[in-house]
PDB file of C-alpha atoms in Angstrom:
ATOM      1  CA  GLU R 774      70.574 101.555   3.849  1.00 78.00           C
ATOM      2  CA  GLU R 775      73.047 103.106   6.356  1.00 85.00           C
ATOM      3  CA  LEU R 776      70.297 105.208   7.402  1.00 91.00           C
ATOM      4  CA  ILE R 777      67.890 102.840   7.891  1.00 90.00           C
ATOM      5  CA  GLY R 778      70.451 100.870   9.956  1.00 90.00           C
ATOM      6  CA  GLN R 779      70.894 103.784  11.967  1.00 94.00           C
ATOM      7  CA  CYS R 780      67.225 103.690  12.517  1.00 94.00           C
ATOM      8  CA  GLN R 781      67.514 100.146  13.838  1.00 94.00           C
ATOM      9  CA  LYS R 782      70.233 100.227  16.113  1.00 96.00           C
ATOM     10  CA  ALA R 783      68.866 104.200  17.343  1.00 97.00           C
ATOM     11  CA  ASN R 784      65.583 102.356  19.006  1.00 96.00           C
ATOM     12  CA  GLU R 785      67.183  99.399  19.729  1.00 97.00           C
ATOM     13  CA  ALA R 786      69.272 101.621  22.238  1.00 96.00           C
ATOM     14  CA  CYS R 787      66.162 102.624  23.484  1.00 96.00           C
ATOM     15  CA  PHE R 788      64.773  99.168  23.703  1.00 97.00           C
ATOM     16  CA  LYS R 789      67.516  98.408  25.314  1.00 97.00           C
ATOM     17  CA  PHE R 790      67.674 101.367  27.970  1.00 96.00           C
ATOM     18  CA  MET R 791      64.271 100.294  28.476  1.00 96.00           C
ATOM     19  CA  LEU R 792      65.175  97.121  29.581  1.00 97.00           C
ATOM     20  CA  ARG R 793      67.893  97.699  32.307  1.00 96.00           C
ATOM     21  CA  GLU R 794      65.626  99.852  33.663  1.00 94.00           C
ATOM     22  CA  TRP R 795      61.569  98.551  34.027  1.00 94.00           C
ATOM     23  CA  ARG R 796      63.173  94.763  34.445  1.00 94.00           C
ATOM     24  CA  PHE R 797      61.025  91.980  33.561  1.00 92.00           C
ATOM     25  CA  LEU R 798      59.626  90.877  37.835  1.00 83.00           C
ATOM     26  CA  ASP R 799      59.941  87.268  36.833  1.00 79.00           C
ATOM     27  CA  ASP R 800      62.865  86.069  34.599  1.00 83.00           C
ATOM     28  CA  SER R 801      60.716  82.230  33.796  1.00 90.00           C
ATOM     29  CA  LEU R 802      57.670  84.544  31.209  1.00 91.00           C
ATOM     30  CA  ILE R 803      59.693  83.150  28.936  1.00 95.00           C
ATOM     31  CA  THR R 804      62.512  80.215  28.504  1.00 94.00           C
ATOM     32  CA  PRO R 805      64.281  78.549  25.639  1.00 92.00           C
ATOM     33  CA  GLN R 806      61.670  75.704  25.597  1.00 95.00           C
ATOM     34  CA  THR R 807      59.160  78.084  24.640  1.00 96.00           C
ATOM     35  CA  THR R 808      56.892  77.788  21.480  1.00 96.00           C
ATOM     36  CA  ARG R 809      55.906  80.779  18.680  1.00 95.00           C
ATOM     37  CA  SER R 810      52.393  79.628  20.145  1.00 95.00           C
ATOM     38  CA  ASP R 811      52.812  79.908  23.898  1.00 96.00           C
ATOM     39  CA  LEU R 812      55.379  83.786  23.102  1.00 96.00           C
ATOM     40  CA  ARG R 813      52.063  84.373  21.029  1.00 95.00           C
ATOM     41  CA  ARG R 814      49.530  83.577  23.679  1.00 95.00           C
ATOM     42  CA  SER R 815      51.451  85.369  26.285  1.00 95.00           C
ATOM     43  CA  LEU R 816      51.901  88.511  24.086  1.00 95.00           C
ATOM     44  CA  HIS R 817      48.498  88.385  24.138  1.00 95.00           C
ATOM     45  CA  GLN R 818      48.378  88.272  27.869  1.00 95.00           C
ATOM     46  CA  TYR R 819      50.253  90.758  28.830  1.00 93.00           C
ATOM     47  CA  ALA R 820      50.469  93.866  26.076  1.00 94.00           C
ATOM     48  CA  GLY R 821      47.183  92.488  24.886  1.00 94.00           C
ATOM     49  CA  GLN R 822      45.644  95.827  27.026  1.00 93.00           C
ATOM     50  CA  TYR R 823      47.540  97.935  24.866  1.00 92.00           C
ATOM     51  CA  TYR R 824      47.102  96.069  21.205  1.00 93.00           C
ATOM     52  CA  SER R 825      44.632  94.583  19.238  1.00 93.00           C
ATOM     53  CA  GLN R 826      45.002  90.736  18.156  1.00 93.00           C
ATOM     54  CA  LEU R 827      45.728  91.088  14.766  1.00 93.00           C
ATOM     55  CA  ASP R 828      49.202  93.965  15.612  1.00 93.00           C
ATOM     56  CA  LEU R 829      50.128  91.687  18.414  1.00 95.00           C
ATOM     57  CA  ASP R 830      50.413  89.354  15.217  1.00 94.00           C
ATOM     58  CA  ARG R 831      52.976  91.015  13.585  1.00 93.00           C
ATOM     59  CA  PHE R 832      55.457  89.408  15.617  1.00 93.00           C
ATOM     60  CA  GLU R 833      54.267  85.904  15.881  1.00 88.00           C
ATOM     61  CA  LYS R 834      57.528  84.370  13.802  1.00 91.00           C
ATOM     62  CA  VAL R 835      60.356  85.826  16.479  1.00 95.00           C
ATOM     63  CA  GLN R 836      61.812  84.078  17.758  1.00 96.00           C
ATOM     64  CA  PRO R 837      61.193  82.686  21.621  1.00 97.00           C
ATOM     65  CA  ARG R 838      65.059  82.292  22.569  1.00 96.00           C
ATOM     66  CA  ASN R 839      65.099  85.859  21.124  1.00 97.00           C
ATOM     67  CA  VAL R 840      63.565  87.337  23.327  1.00 97.00           C
ATOM     68  CA  PHE R 841      64.439  84.951  26.197  1.00 97.00           C
ATOM     69  CA  SER R 842      67.792  86.508  26.083  1.00 96.00           C
ATOM     70  CA  ALA R 843      66.523  90.160  26.071  1.00 97.00           C
ATOM     71  CA  ILE R 844      64.519  89.182  28.895  1.00 96.00           C
ATOM     72  CA  GLY R 845      67.164  87.515  30.581  1.00 95.00           C
ATOM     73  CA  TYR R 846      69.371  90.940  29.616  1.00 96.00           C
ATOM     74  CA  SER R 847      66.691  92.770  31.570  1.00 95.00           C
ATOM     75  CA  THR R 848      67.352  90.430  34.646  1.00 94.00           C
ATOM     76  CA  GLY R 849      70.629  90.437  34.467  1.00 93.00           C
ATOM     77  CA  LYS R 850      71.777  87.746  34.066  1.00 93.00           C
ATOM     78  CA  PHE R 851      72.603  88.395  30.834  1.00 94.00           C
ATOM     79  CA  THR R 852      75.577  91.399  29.975  1.00 94.00           C
ATOM     80  CA  GLU R 853      74.101  92.457  26.459  1.00 94.00           C
ATOM     81  CA  PRO R 854      71.053  91.032  24.595  1.00 93.00           C
ATOM     82  CA  ASN R 855      72.748  89.846  21.694  1.00 94.00           C
ATOM     83  CA  VAL R 856      69.615  89.992  19.569  1.00 96.00           C
ATOM     84  CA  SER R 857      68.174  92.751  17.880  1.00 94.00           C
ATOM     85  CA  LEU R 858      65.060  95.475  17.412  1.00 96.00           C
ATOM     86  CA  GLN R 859      62.112  92.670  16.681  1.00 96.00           C
ATOM     87  CA  PRO R 860      63.252  90.510  20.418  1.00 97.00           C
ATOM     88  CA  LEU R 861      63.857  94.274  22.363  1.00 98.00           C
ATOM     89  CA  LEU R 862      60.611  95.095  21.309  1.00 97.00           C
ATOM     90  CA  VAL R 863      58.440  91.756  21.934  1.00 97.00           C
ATOM     91  CA  ALA R 864      59.919  91.440  25.974  1.00 97.00           C
ATOM     92  CA  THR R 865      59.812  94.997  26.461  1.00 97.00           C
ATOM     93  CA  LEU R 866      55.393  94.434  25.062  1.00 97.00           C
ATOM     94  CA  LEU R 867      56.169  90.967  27.717  1.00 96.00           C
ATOM     95  CA  GLY R 868      56.811  93.315  30.483  1.00 95.00           C
ATOM     96  CA  LEU R 869      54.701  96.482  30.218  1.00 93.00           C
ATOM     97  CA  ALA R 870      51.765  94.609  32.276  1.00 88.00           C
ATOM     98  CA  ASP R 871      54.292  94.997  35.163  1.00 88.00           C
ATOM     99  CA  HIS R 872      54.910  98.817  34.805  1.00 90.00           C
ATOM    100  CA  PRO R 873      51.653 100.415  34.465  1.00 85.00           C
ATOM    101  CA  ASN R 874      53.442 103.701  33.753  1.00 87.00           C
ATOM    102  CA  HIS R 875      55.791 102.216  31.751  1.00 91.00           C
ATOM    103  CA  PRO R 876      57.494 105.258  29.391  1.00 91.00           C
ATOM    104  CA  PHE R 877      56.684 103.002  26.577  1.00 92.00           C
ATOM    105  CA  VAL R 878      52.303 103.493  27.401  1.00 90.00           C
ATOM    106  CA  GLN R 879      52.737 106.614  28.227  1.00 89.00           C
ATOM    107  CA  ILE R 880      54.061 107.281  24.472  1.00 90.00           C
ATOM    108  CA  PRO R 881      51.130 108.760  22.092  1.00 89.00           C
ATOM    109  CA  ALA R 882      49.633 105.918  20.393  1.00 88.00           C
ATOM    110  CA  SER R 883      50.765 107.119  16.539  1.00 86.00           C
ATOM    111  CA  LEU R 884      54.073 106.611  17.962  1.00 86.00           C
ATOM    112  CA  ARG R 885      54.181 103.381  18.912  1.00 88.00           C
ATOM    113  CA  ALA R 886      52.081 101.896  16.467  1.00 90.00           C
ATOM    114  CA  LEU R 887      53.916  98.031  15.902  1.00 94.00           C
ATOM    115  CA  ALA R 888      53.334  99.109  12.068  1.00 93.00           C
ATOM    116  CA  ASP R 889      55.713 101.919  12.079  1.00 94.00           C
ATOM    117  CA  PHE R 890      58.213  99.522  14.057  1.00 94.00           C
ATOM    118  CA  GLU R 891      57.462  96.661  11.371  1.00 94.00           C
ATOM    119  CA  ALA R 892      58.017  98.877   8.601  1.00 93.00           C
ATOM    120  CA  LEU R 893      61.480 100.539  10.223  1.00 94.00           C
ATOM    121  CA  MET R 894      62.511  96.174  10.831  1.00 93.00           C
ATOM    122  CA  ASN R 895      61.606  94.887   7.571  1.00 90.00           C
ATOM    123  CA  ASP R 896      63.010  97.528   4.995  1.00 88.00           C
ATOM    124  CA  ARG R 897      66.022  97.224   7.092  1.00 87.00           C
ATOM    125  CA  ASN R 898      66.268  93.512   6.413  1.00 84.00           C
ATOM    126  CA  SER R 899      65.346  93.436   3.408  1.00 80.00           C
ATOM    127  CA  ALA R 900      68.373  95.940   2.574  1.00 71.00           C
ATOM    128  CA  ALA R 901      70.884  94.578   4.684  1.00 69.00           C
ATOM    129  CA  HIS R 902      70.985  91.461   3.650  1.00 57.00           C
ATOM    130  CA  ALA R 903      72.646  91.274   0.592  1.00 54.00           C
ATOM    131  CA  SER R 904      69.143  91.102  -1.023  1.00 57.00           C
ATOM    132  CA  GLY R 905      69.751  93.640  -3.412  1.00 62.00           C
ATOM    133  CA  GLN R 906      67.431  94.803  -2.139  1.00 71.00           C
ATOM    134  CA  HIS R 907      67.614  99.310  -1.423  1.00 77.00           C
ATOM    135  CA  VAL R 908      64.780 101.245   0.116  1.00 78.00           C
ATOM    136  CA  ASN R 909      64.409 104.463  -1.455  1.00 83.00           C
ATOM    137  CA  VAL R 910      64.684 107.842  -0.129  1.00 89.00           C
ATOM    138  CA  THR R 911      62.069 108.581   0.413  1.00 91.00           C
ATOM    139  CA  THR R 912      61.452 105.360   2.294  1.00 87.00           C
ATOM    140  CA  ALA R 913      64.426 106.325   4.451  1.00 88.00           C
ATOM    141  CA  CYS R 914      63.191 109.145   4.968  1.00 93.00           C
ATOM    142  CA  GLN R 915      60.217 108.591   6.755  1.00 94.00           C
ATOM    143  CA  HIS R 916      62.150 106.066   9.232  1.00 92.00           C
ATOM    144  CA  ALA R 917      64.348 108.600  10.210  1.00 95.00           C
ATOM    145  CA  VAL R 918      61.515 110.977  10.912  1.00 95.00           C
ATOM    146  CA  PHE R 919      59.722 107.740  12.472  1.00 95.00           C
ATOM    147  CA  THR R 920      62.492 107.389  14.573  1.00 95.00           C
ATOM    148  CA  LEU R 921      63.643 110.871  15.833  1.00 96.00           C
ATOM    149  CA  LYS R 922      59.672 111.519  16.572  1.00 95.00           C
ATOM    150  CA  TRP R 923      59.476 107.890  18.493  1.00 93.00           C
ATOM    151  CA  ILE R 924      63.047 109.560  20.836  1.00 94.00           C
ATOM    152  CA  GLN R 925      61.451 112.933  21.588  1.00 93.00           C
ATOM    153  CA  SER R 926      58.389 111.510  23.248  1.00 92.00           C
ATOM    154  CA  PHE R 927      59.978 108.362  24.842  1.00 92.00           C
ATOM    155  CA  LEU R 928      62.558 111.258  26.403  1.00 92.00           C
ATOM    156  CA  GLN R 929      59.732 112.850  27.420  1.00 90.00           C
ATOM    157  CA  ASN R 930      58.162 110.112  29.439  1.00 85.00           C
ATOM    158  CA  LEU R 931      61.200 108.792  30.745  1.00 82.00           C
ATOM    159  CA  GLY R 932      60.205 110.758  34.480  1.00 65.00           C
ATOM    160  CA  THR R 933      57.251 108.787  34.484  1.00 50.00           C
ATOM    161  CA  LYS R 934      59.784 105.598  36.194  1.00 49.00           C
TER     162      LYS R 934
END
């Protein structure tokens, strides 16, 4: 559980960095009144050129107010987003259209597969919320390998700003 938690934290740090470096040009895209269906439509509109509808629909249950916090962090409205990986990832996806050279889209598709991020988040959530569930060592190591490869590719693509 500790390894998976550290993988998620490492990913969160990268997404927070991206949100600050590649800021949102419009902070009104997602508001506190945004519904999940509105968020879903926006996600398809702004990230649909990079991901399939099926991939983007993985995030249909994310709370819009958490994405609003992540975007507010990006624009400087909030000093900390106080959210986890999922809303940080969704906010990053929403900001891709404003930044064609965003490092996230420069990373090979195999290392930015939304299914891998989703699996990490799901395993971390199921193991960390007093559910009594445990993640086996093999799965934890797979998440660690994915995280290391993703972060290495992310760091190699930082010069594209």
